[in-house]
Tab-separated table of C-alpha atoms and ligand atoms in Angstrom:
chain	number	residue	atom	x	y	z
A	113	MET	CA	279.516	-74.502	72.969
A	114	PRO	CA	276.607	-72.437	71.582
A	115	HIS	CA	277.131	-69.220	69.415
A	116	THR	CA	275.444	-66.002	68.502
A	117	VAL	CA	276.665	-64.084	65.152
A	118	ARG	CA	277.846	-60.968	66.119
A	119	GLY	CA	280.408	-60.370	63.146
A	120	ARG	CA	280.726	-57.507	60.665
A	121	ALA	CA	278.716	-59.605	58.037
A	122	ARG	CA	275.923	-61.710	58.454
A	123	ALA	CA	276.755	-65.353	56.106
A	124	GLN	CA	273.607	-65.735	53.946
A	125	CYS	CA	272.002	-69.175	52.416
A	126	VAL	CA	270.955	-68.030	49.078
A	127	ALA	CA	270.705	-70.471	46.564
A	128	VAL	CA	270.928	-74.414	45.982
A	129	GLY	CA	271.753	-76.723	43.371
A	130	THR	CA	271.509	-80.379	43.959
A	131	ALA	CA	272.484	-84.035	42.188
A	132	LEU	CA	270.993	-87.935	42.135
A	133	PRO	CA	271.910	-90.755	41.165
A	134	GLU	CA	269.917	-92.203	38.602
A	135	ARG	CA	269.779	-95.767	40.599
A	136	ARG	CA	266.417	-96.061	42.646
A	137	LEU	CA	267.097	-98.937	44.819
A	138	THR	CA	263.852	-100.221	45.993
A	139	ASN	CA	262.793	-101.138	49.301
A	140	ALA	CA	261.360	-104.680	46.591
A	141	GLU	CA	265.055	-105.123	45.535
A	142	LEU	CA	265.958	-105.219	49.651
A	143	GLU	CA	263.662	-107.857	50.145
A	144	ARG	CA	265.335	-110.414	47.271
A	145	MET	CA	269.036	-108.872	48.831
A	146	VAL	CA	269.141	-109.976	52.441
A	147	GLU	CA	266.143	-111.098	55.598
A	148	THR	CA	263.913	-107.682	54.814
A	149	SER	CA	260.879	-106.794	53.798
A	150	ASP	CA	259.166	-103.710	52.719
A	151	ASP	CA	256.630	-103.364	55.804
A	152	TRP	CA	259.824	-103.696	58.390
A	153	ILE	CA	261.479	-100.887	56.624
A	154	VAL	CA	258.878	-98.974	55.969
A	155	SER	CA	257.449	-99.044	59.865
A	156	ARG	CA	260.624	-98.974	61.019
A	157	THR	CA	262.354	-96.545	58.920
A	158	GLY	CA	260.510	-94.268	56.976
A	159	ILE	CA	262.226	-94.928	53.855
A	160	ARG	CA	260.594	-96.990	50.782
A	161	GLU	CA	263.662	-96.486	48.152
A	162	ARG	CA	267.390	-94.453	47.994
A	163	ARG	CA	269.504	-93.717	45.231
A	164	ILE	CA	272.866	-95.599	44.497
A	165	ALA	CA	275.945	-94.418	41.995
A	166	PRO	CA	276.923	-96.509	39.888
A	167	PRO	CA	280.545	-98.083	40.667
A	168	ASP	CA	283.327	-96.585	39.541
A	169	GLN	CA	281.584	-92.972	40.213
A	170	GLY	CA	283.173	-90.995	43.064
A	171	LEU	CA	281.608	-87.837	45.270
A	172	SER	CA	283.062	-85.201	42.116
A	173	HIS	CA	280.433	-86.528	39.610
A	174	LEU	CA	277.650	-85.749	42.218
A	175	ALA	CA	279.530	-82.600	43.406
A	176	ILE	CA	280.732	-80.770	40.525
A	177	PRO	CA	276.741	-80.372	38.885
A	178	ALA	CA	275.163	-79.748	42.843
A	179	ALA	CA	277.635	-76.665	42.307
A	180	ARG	CA	277.068	-75.925	38.841
A	181	ARG	CA	273.254	-75.517	39.341
A	182	CYS	CA	273.793	-73.942	42.694
A	183	LEU	CA	275.707	-71.434	40.953
A	184	ASP	CA	273.628	-70.643	38.070
A	185	HIS	CA	270.236	-70.640	41.458
A	186	ALA	CA	272.633	-67.561	42.648
A	187	GLY	CA	272.792	-65.646	39.746
A	188	VAL	CA	276.956	-65.986	40.692
A	189	GLN	CA	279.865	-67.092	38.741
A	190	PRO	CA	283.090	-69.238	39.485
A	191	ALA	CA	285.106	-67.072	39.917
A	192	GLU	CA	283.923	-65.236	42.457
A	193	ILE	CA	283.835	-67.844	44.528
A	194	ASP	CA	286.521	-67.328	47.604
A	195	GLY	CA	286.644	-71.316	49.262
A	196	ILE	CA	284.921	-74.670	48.521
A	197	ILE	CA	284.562	-77.247	51.357
A	198	VAL	CA	283.047	-80.527	51.000
A	199	ALA	CA	280.983	-81.924	54.220
A	200	THR	CA	281.828	-85.702	52.985
A	201	ILE	CA	282.724	-89.151	54.757
A	202	THR	CA	283.206	-90.670	51.251
A	203	GLY	CA	284.985	-88.446	49.194
A	204	ASP	CA	286.977	-89.464	45.656
A	205	TYR	CA	289.894	-89.974	48.333
A	206	VAL	CA	291.598	-88.807	50.692
A	207	MET	CA	294.394	-86.735	48.468
A	208	PRO	CA	293.067	-84.925	46.981
A	209	SER	CA	290.088	-83.587	48.571
A	210	THR	CA	286.601	-83.820	46.848
A	211	ALA	CA	286.906	-79.674	47.332
A	212	ASN	CA	289.609	-79.274	45.503
A	213	LEU	CA	287.672	-81.161	42.390
A	214	VAL	CA	285.135	-79.445	42.452
A	215	GLN	CA	286.817	-76.295	41.912
A	216	HIS	CA	289.001	-77.506	39.134
A	217	GLY	CA	285.473	-79.457	37.740
A	218	ILE	CA	283.804	-75.691	38.150
A	219	GLY	CA	286.106	-73.337	36.907
A	220	ALA	CA	286.774	-71.652	39.985
A	221	ALA	CA	289.665	-69.805	39.479
A	222	ASN	CA	289.948	-67.643	42.547
A	223	ALA	CA	289.065	-70.531	45.198
A	224	TRP	CA	290.601	-73.040	47.892
A	225	GLY	CA	289.200	-75.265	49.525
A	226	PHE	CA	289.203	-77.971	52.247
A	227	ASP	CA	286.652	-81.701	52.919
A	228	LEU	CA	284.995	-81.456	56.705
A	229	LEU	CA	284.708	-85.201	58.252
A	230	ASN	CA	281.935	-84.615	60.304
A	231	ALA	CA	279.958	-87.657	59.798
A	232	CYS	CA	275.674	-87.289	59.278
A	233	ASN	CA	276.195	-83.361	61.153
A	234	GLY	CA	278.830	-82.748	58.015
A	235	PHE	CA	276.790	-79.662	56.584
A	236	VAL	CA	275.923	-77.708	59.398
A	237	ALA	CA	279.696	-78.221	60.962
A	238	ALA	CA	280.443	-77.310	56.921
A	239	LEU	CA	277.666	-73.859	57.083
A	240	SER	CA	279.460	-72.858	60.307
A	241	ALA	CA	282.840	-72.979	59.637
A	242	ALA	CA	281.219	-70.672	56.147
A	243	THR	CA	279.900	-68.632	58.799
A	244	ALA	CA	282.335	-67.637	60.834
A	245	TYR	CA	284.904	-67.201	57.615
A	246	ILE	CA	282.182	-64.800	55.659
A	247	GLU	CA	281.488	-63.388	59.498
A	248	SER	CA	285.268	-62.307	60.304
A	249	GLY	CA	285.800	-61.079	57.046
A	250	HIS	CA	287.722	-63.708	55.848
A	251	ALA	CA	285.779	-64.531	52.356
A	252	ARG	CA	282.476	-62.922	51.031
A	253	ARG	CA	281.273	-66.544	48.891
A	254	ILE	CA	281.560	-69.933	49.964
A	255	LEU	CA	279.806	-73.313	48.583
A	256	VAL	CA	279.042	-75.458	51.488
A	257	ILE	CA	278.420	-79.220	50.089
A	258	GLY	CA	277.471	-81.706	51.155
A	259	GLY	CA	277.364	-85.235	50.274
A	260	ASP	CA	278.496	-89.164	49.450
A	261	ILE	CA	278.495	-91.932	48.257
A	262	MET	CA	277.125	-93.982	51.141
A	263	SER	CA	276.963	-97.318	49.158
A	264	SER	CA	280.882	-96.689	48.403
A	265	VAL	CA	280.887	-98.194	52.466
A	266	VAL	CA	277.562	-100.104	53.024
A	267	ASP	CA	277.781	-104.307	53.143
A	268	TYR	CA	274.624	-105.661	50.223
A	269	ARG	CA	275.094	-108.448	52.712
A	270	ASP	CA	273.958	-106.888	56.364
A	271	ARG	CA	270.128	-106.003	56.879
A	272	ASN	CA	270.970	-104.252	59.662
A	273	THR	CA	272.672	-101.072	58.151
A	274	CYS	CA	271.818	-101.541	53.927
A	275	ILE	CA	268.576	-100.421	53.983
A	276	LEU	CA	269.279	-97.458	55.628
A	277	PHE	CA	271.626	-95.526	53.163
A	278	GLY	CA	271.699	-93.919	49.778
A	279	ASP	CA	273.690	-91.790	47.443
A	280	GLY	CA	273.696	-88.004	46.666
A	281	CYS	CA	274.324	-84.456	47.264
A	282	GLY	CA	273.906	-80.473	47.679
A	283	ALA	CA	275.513	-77.227	47.334
A	284	VAL	CA	274.453	-74.163	49.074
A	285	LEU	CA	276.013	-70.932	48.666
A	286	VAL	CA	276.701	-69.074	51.397
A	287	GLU	CA	277.117	-65.437	50.793
A	288	ALA	CA	278.860	-62.162	52.972
A	289	GLY	CA	275.089	-59.873	53.884
A	290	SER	CA	274.584	-56.845	55.426
A	291	PRO	CA	275.138	-57.572	59.226
A	292	ASP	CA	271.147	-56.873	60.111
A	293	GLY	CA	269.751	-58.559	56.901
A	294	HIS	CA	269.144	-62.605	56.056
A	295	GLY	CA	270.924	-65.128	57.128
A	296	VAL	CA	272.404	-67.493	59.877
A	297	LEU	CA	270.918	-65.793	63.445
A	298	GLY	CA	273.101	-68.706	65.600
A	299	PHE	CA	274.078	-72.150	65.442
A	300	GLU	CA	275.641	-75.144	68.447
A	301	MET	CA	278.060	-77.519	68.320
A	302	HIS	CA	278.080	-81.124	70.629
A	303	SER	CA	281.228	-84.017	70.128
A	304	ASP	CA	281.033	-86.731	71.997
A	305	GLY	CA	283.675	-89.559	71.135
A	306	GLY	CA	283.195	-91.973	73.988
A	307	GLY	CA	280.450	-93.170	71.312
A	308	GLY	CA	282.838	-93.405	68.581
A	309	GLY	CA	282.410	-96.973	68.692
A	310	ASP	CA	279.235	-96.940	68.008
A	311	LEU	CA	278.340	-95.874	64.162
A	312	ILE	CA	282.458	-96.707	62.658
A	313	ILE	CA	283.971	-97.725	59.379
A	314	PRO	CA	286.180	-99.581	61.081
A	315	SER	CA	289.450	-99.482	58.498
A	316	SER	CA	288.337	-96.168	56.469
A	317	GLY	CA	291.865	-94.457	57.466
A	318	SER	CA	295.708	-95.128	59.759
A	319	ALA	CA	294.181	-97.584	62.503
A	320	MET	CA	293.170	-100.052	60.531
A	321	VAL	CA	295.041	-100.769	56.892
A	322	ALA	CA	293.656	-102.114	54.030
A	323	SER	CA	294.194	-106.017	54.488
A	324	ALA	CA	292.736	-109.070	52.746
A	325	ALA	CA	291.978	-109.946	55.931
A	326	VAL	CA	290.021	-106.469	56.653
A	327	LEU	CA	288.299	-107.339	53.283
A	328	GLU	CA	287.895	-110.831	54.358
A	329	ARG	CA	285.694	-109.319	57.737
A	330	GLY	CA	283.954	-107.100	56.259
A	331	ASP	CA	285.801	-103.988	58.222
A	332	GLN	CA	285.820	-101.414	54.754
A	333	PHE	CA	282.094	-101.187	55.819
A	334	VAL	CA	279.886	-99.087	57.819
A	335	LYS	CA	278.936	-100.987	61.651
A	336	GLN	CA	276.534	-99.800	64.124
A	337	ASN	CA	275.420	-100.018	67.678
A	338	GLY	CA	271.718	-99.165	65.806
A	339	ILE	CA	269.331	-98.604	69.103
A	340	VAL	CA	272.198	-97.067	71.163
A	341	VAL	CA	272.855	-94.661	68.266
A	342	PHE	CA	268.773	-94.156	67.061
A	343	GLN	CA	268.355	-93.370	71.673
A	344	GLN	CA	271.280	-90.702	71.297
A	345	ALA	CA	269.802	-89.407	68.271
A	346	ILE	CA	266.274	-88.781	69.765
A	347	ARG	CA	267.643	-87.624	72.561
A	348	ARG	CA	270.610	-84.689	71.034
A	349	MET	CA	268.583	-83.641	68.425
A	350	ALA	CA	266.036	-82.643	70.681
A	351	GLU	CA	267.933	-81.242	73.421
A	352	VAL	CA	270.026	-79.202	70.604
A	353	CYS	CA	267.045	-77.380	68.845
A	354	ASP	CA	265.915	-76.248	72.548
A	355	SER	CA	268.989	-74.977	73.224
A	356	LEU	CA	270.015	-73.504	70.682
A	357	LEU	CA	266.555	-71.591	70.592
A	358	THR	CA	266.945	-70.646	74.345
A	359	THR	CA	270.220	-69.034	73.654
A	360	LEU	CA	268.779	-67.261	71.109
A	361	GLY	CA	265.966	-66.363	73.512
A	362	LEU	CA	263.376	-68.512	71.049
A	363	SER	CA	261.333	-70.809	70.860
A	364	GLY	CA	259.114	-73.547	68.456
A	365	ALA	CA	257.003	-70.981	67.744
A	366	ASP	CA	259.818	-68.835	65.990
A	367	VAL	CA	260.389	-71.924	63.526
A	368	ASP	CA	258.612	-72.051	60.192
A	369	LEU	CA	260.561	-74.657	58.703
A	370	LEU	CA	262.312	-77.474	60.459
A	371	VAL	CA	264.940	-79.350	58.463
A	372	PRO	CA	266.489	-81.955	60.119
A	373	HIS	CA	269.459	-85.069	59.411
A	374	GLN	CA	267.291	-87.711	57.299
A	375	ALA	CA	268.731	-90.791	59.499
A	376	ASN	CA	265.229	-92.365	60.786
A	377	ARG	CA	261.661	-90.989	60.226
A	378	ARG	CA	261.125	-92.145	64.188
A	379	ILE	CA	263.596	-89.446	64.931
A	380	ILE	CA	262.706	-86.551	63.356
A	381	GLU	CA	258.651	-87.377	64.347
A	382	PRO	CA	259.985	-86.648	68.096
A	383	THR	CA	262.264	-83.124	68.051
A	384	ALA	CA	259.642	-82.228	65.517
A	385	LYS	CA	257.220	-82.612	68.389
A	386	ARG	CA	259.040	-81.814	71.275
A	387	LEU	CA	259.306	-78.007	68.957
A	388	GLY	CA	255.747	-78.072	69.593
A	389	LEU	CA	255.533	-78.127	65.311
A	390	SER	CA	252.775	-79.376	62.869
A	391	ALA	CA	253.870	-81.640	60.647
A	392	ASP	CA	253.354	-79.037	57.722
A	393	LYS	CA	256.277	-77.226	59.264
A	394	VAL	CA	258.897	-80.152	58.583
A	395	VAL	CA	261.039	-81.358	55.619
A	396	ILE	CA	261.112	-85.220	55.338
A	397	ASN	CA	262.557	-87.091	52.258
A	398	ILE	CA	263.767	-90.188	53.881
A	399	ASP	CA	261.152	-92.078	52.053
A	400	ARG	CA	262.301	-91.354	48.891
A	401	MET	CA	266.351	-90.292	49.426
A	402	ALA	CA	266.996	-92.573	53.152
A	403	ASN	CA	270.187	-91.997	54.901
A	404	THR	CA	272.495	-90.047	52.537
A	405	THR	CA	274.800	-88.468	55.384
A	406	GLY	CA	276.500	-84.950	54.113
A	407	ALA	CA	273.676	-84.516	52.094
A	408	THR	CA	270.938	-84.805	53.843
A	409	ILE	CA	270.113	-81.415	54.887
A	410	PRO	CA	270.883	-79.715	51.307
A	411	LEU	CA	268.337	-82.147	49.450
A	412	ALA	CA	265.886	-81.209	51.916
A	413	LEU	CA	266.071	-77.624	51.606
A	414	ALA	CA	266.335	-78.197	47.827
A	415	ASP	CA	262.804	-80.204	47.971
A	416	ALA	CA	261.446	-77.548	50.561
A	417	LEU	CA	262.332	-74.284	48.199
A	418	ALA	CA	260.395	-76.860	45.165
A	419	ASP	CA	257.443	-77.574	46.877
A	420	GLY	CA	256.996	-73.619	48.104
A	421	ARG	CA	258.099	-74.448	51.615
A	422	LEU	CA	261.191	-72.418	52.256
A	423	LYS	CA	261.080	-68.719	50.739
A	424	SER	CA	262.695	-66.012	51.336
A	425	GLY	CA	262.792	-64.701	55.134
A	426	SER	CA	261.818	-68.298	56.172
A	427	ARG	CA	263.338	-68.489	59.895
A	428	VAL	CA	264.760	-72.265	59.238
A	429	LEU	CA	266.147	-74.990	61.979
A	430	LEU	CA	269.033	-77.307	60.917
A	431	ALA	CA	269.100	-80.257	63.125
A	432	ALA	CA	272.017	-83.383	62.868
A	433	PHE	CA	272.978	-86.156	64.743
A	434	GLY	CA	275.343	-88.432	63.555
A	435	GLY	CA	278.626	-90.594	63.927
A	436	GLY	CA	281.617	-89.594	66.192
A	437	LEU	CA	279.476	-89.202	68.209
A	438	THR	CA	278.478	-85.479	66.642
A	439	TRP	CA	274.976	-83.255	66.669
A	440	GLY	CA	274.651	-79.618	66.156
A	441	ALA	CA	272.212	-77.192	64.981
A	442	CYS	CA	271.644	-73.918	63.167
A	443	TYR	CA	268.820	-71.854	63.098
A	444	LEU	CA	268.782	-68.961	59.766
A	445	THR	CA	266.249	-66.862	57.976
A	446	TRP	CA	266.285	-67.228	54.537
A	447	GLY	CA	267.880	-66.049	51.065
A	448	ARG	CA	269.130	-62.527	50.108
A	449	THR	CA	268.745	-59.225	51.533
B	70	LIG	N1	264.799	-106.321	58.623
B	70	LIG	C1	264.147	-106.796	59.207
B	70	LIG	N2	264.427	-107.058	60.353
B	70	LIG	C2	265.684	-106.383	60.902
B	70	LIG	C3	266.505	-105.646	59.625
B	70	LIG	C4	265.934	-105.777	58.805
B	70	LIG	N3	266.436	-104.629	57.844
B	70	LIG	N4	267.566	-105.453	60.433
B	70	LIG	C5	267.186	-105.108	61.817
B	70	LIG	N5	266.458	-106.305	62.110
B	70	LIG	C6	266.162	-107.351	62.651
B	70	LIG	C7	267.745	-107.288	63.648
B	70	LIG	O1	268.352	-108.123	63.718
B	70	LIG	C8	266.353	-107.369	65.402
B	70	LIG	O2	265.799	-108.659	65.263
B	70	LIG	P1	266.060	-109.062	66.627
B	70	LIG	O3	265.202	-108.456	67.913
B	70	LIG	O4	265.852	-110.968	66.761
B	70	LIG	O5	268.183	-109.653	67.474
B	70	LIG	C9	265.671	-106.296	65.252
B	70	LIG	O6	264.985	-106.331	63.735
B	70	LIG	C10	265.726	-104.799	66.362
B	70	LIG	O7	263.955	-104.554	66.255
B	70	LIG	P2	263.600	-103.023	66.132
B	70	LIG	O8	264.552	-103.407	68.154
B	70	LIG	O9	262.654	-102.725	66.647
B	70	LIG	O10	264.800	-101.812	65.844
B	70	LIG	P3	264.765	-100.864	65.581
B	70	LIG	O11	263.547	-100.125	66.111
B	70	LIG	O12	266.221	-99.920	66.383
B	70	LIG	O13	265.131	-100.447	64.272
B	70	LIG	C11	267.041	-99.526	63.003
B	70	LIG	C12	266.324	-100.580	63.939
B	70	LIG	C13	268.249	-99.855	62.554
B	70	LIG	C14	266.081	-99.181	62.551
B	70	LIG	C15	266.851	-98.000	64.419
B	70	LIG	O14	267.751	-98.302	65.422
B	70	LIG	C16	267.409	-96.954	63.880
B	70	LIG	O15	267.381	-96.005	62.870
B	70	LIG	N6	269.193	-96.691	64.334
B	70	LIG	C17	269.741	-95.457	64.005
B	70	LIG	C18	270.102	-95.478	62.682
B	70	LIG	C19	270.638	-94.295	62.451
B	70	LIG	O16	270.224	-93.968	62.071
B	70	LIG	N7	272.250	-94.495	61.888
B	70	LIG	C20	272.804	-93.729	60.764
B	70	LIG	C21	273.167	-92.337	62.223
B	70	LIG	S1	273.199	-90.575	61.371
């Protein structure tokens, strides 16, 4: 359902911090691992390389430095944070949550936290939750973190999936600001659980517990019906952007920057085209990052800040689609007022 902001405070996105593993896995290396080619990967997806974490490092190894950098940029102390929401499907553990590991790791003594499972639409969902806490007066500062160690759930023998994903993490500080200042102006979220089987990690919860048979079948890894997900993503990303802008009485002309989930360059470009946006108004970093699931949007925001396209007051449209199926969009003006 569409939602427009009418609360007593506006949720402002004021800073970003990121963390990436050092190791780069290039298409040339993948050519030596599975039957694929750099040409195929670049032309079908836009991806040239992805970052890969060491196998013994969980998401908190990236989430803690990303959170610290975000707070440094914002000039905010850890003790001033009320809440931490981590959007991820590859947290360190199911219990404890990665949000709790971050809370302890950064010394956010006054913060509660929880993890939010919404796959590639996780960051938008976490931002919508943080917005609701802030608008309702239940929190003043929430760290919204999106991150995934996708290499922990990818089968590097499966060419259909192993070329697509990478690891990374980004944190955005969301603060209560004046109701007529910068901040989140609206969002729209959707689900279609009927498509759940099209993008799934079969043995990742109570439905199929780990066993020797699971490992033999590789059911601990991501499985996807690529073409169905691709077609749905193109349709839903464009629909949700149109619908949210219409609800807000706006159009593509009111978007300075589209910051989309980075799943495939051929999904991003039709979304931008439908909105009538020129290439300079669309953030694309999939060539260097691949699909980092919960991290794609905060990593793209950080890139846009670094290249000067994202500034205080920029009118930003976030949009994502992912396993669930789930999709959503958020319209905001950037920065603190
Ligand atoms: N290298 C070479 N060939 C590959 C390959 C690879 N890495 N991966 C798949 N192929 C082959 C397939 O086996 C298939 O071969 P077949 O026709 O002989 O069976 C063929 O390429 C499919 O080609 P095509 O239909 O042109 O691929 P596509 O345009 O559908 O692109 C994806 C495939 C996976 C890139 C695309 O479907 C996609 O991006 N899907 C969405 C993925 C996604 O976003 N997931 C996360 C959602 S948030």
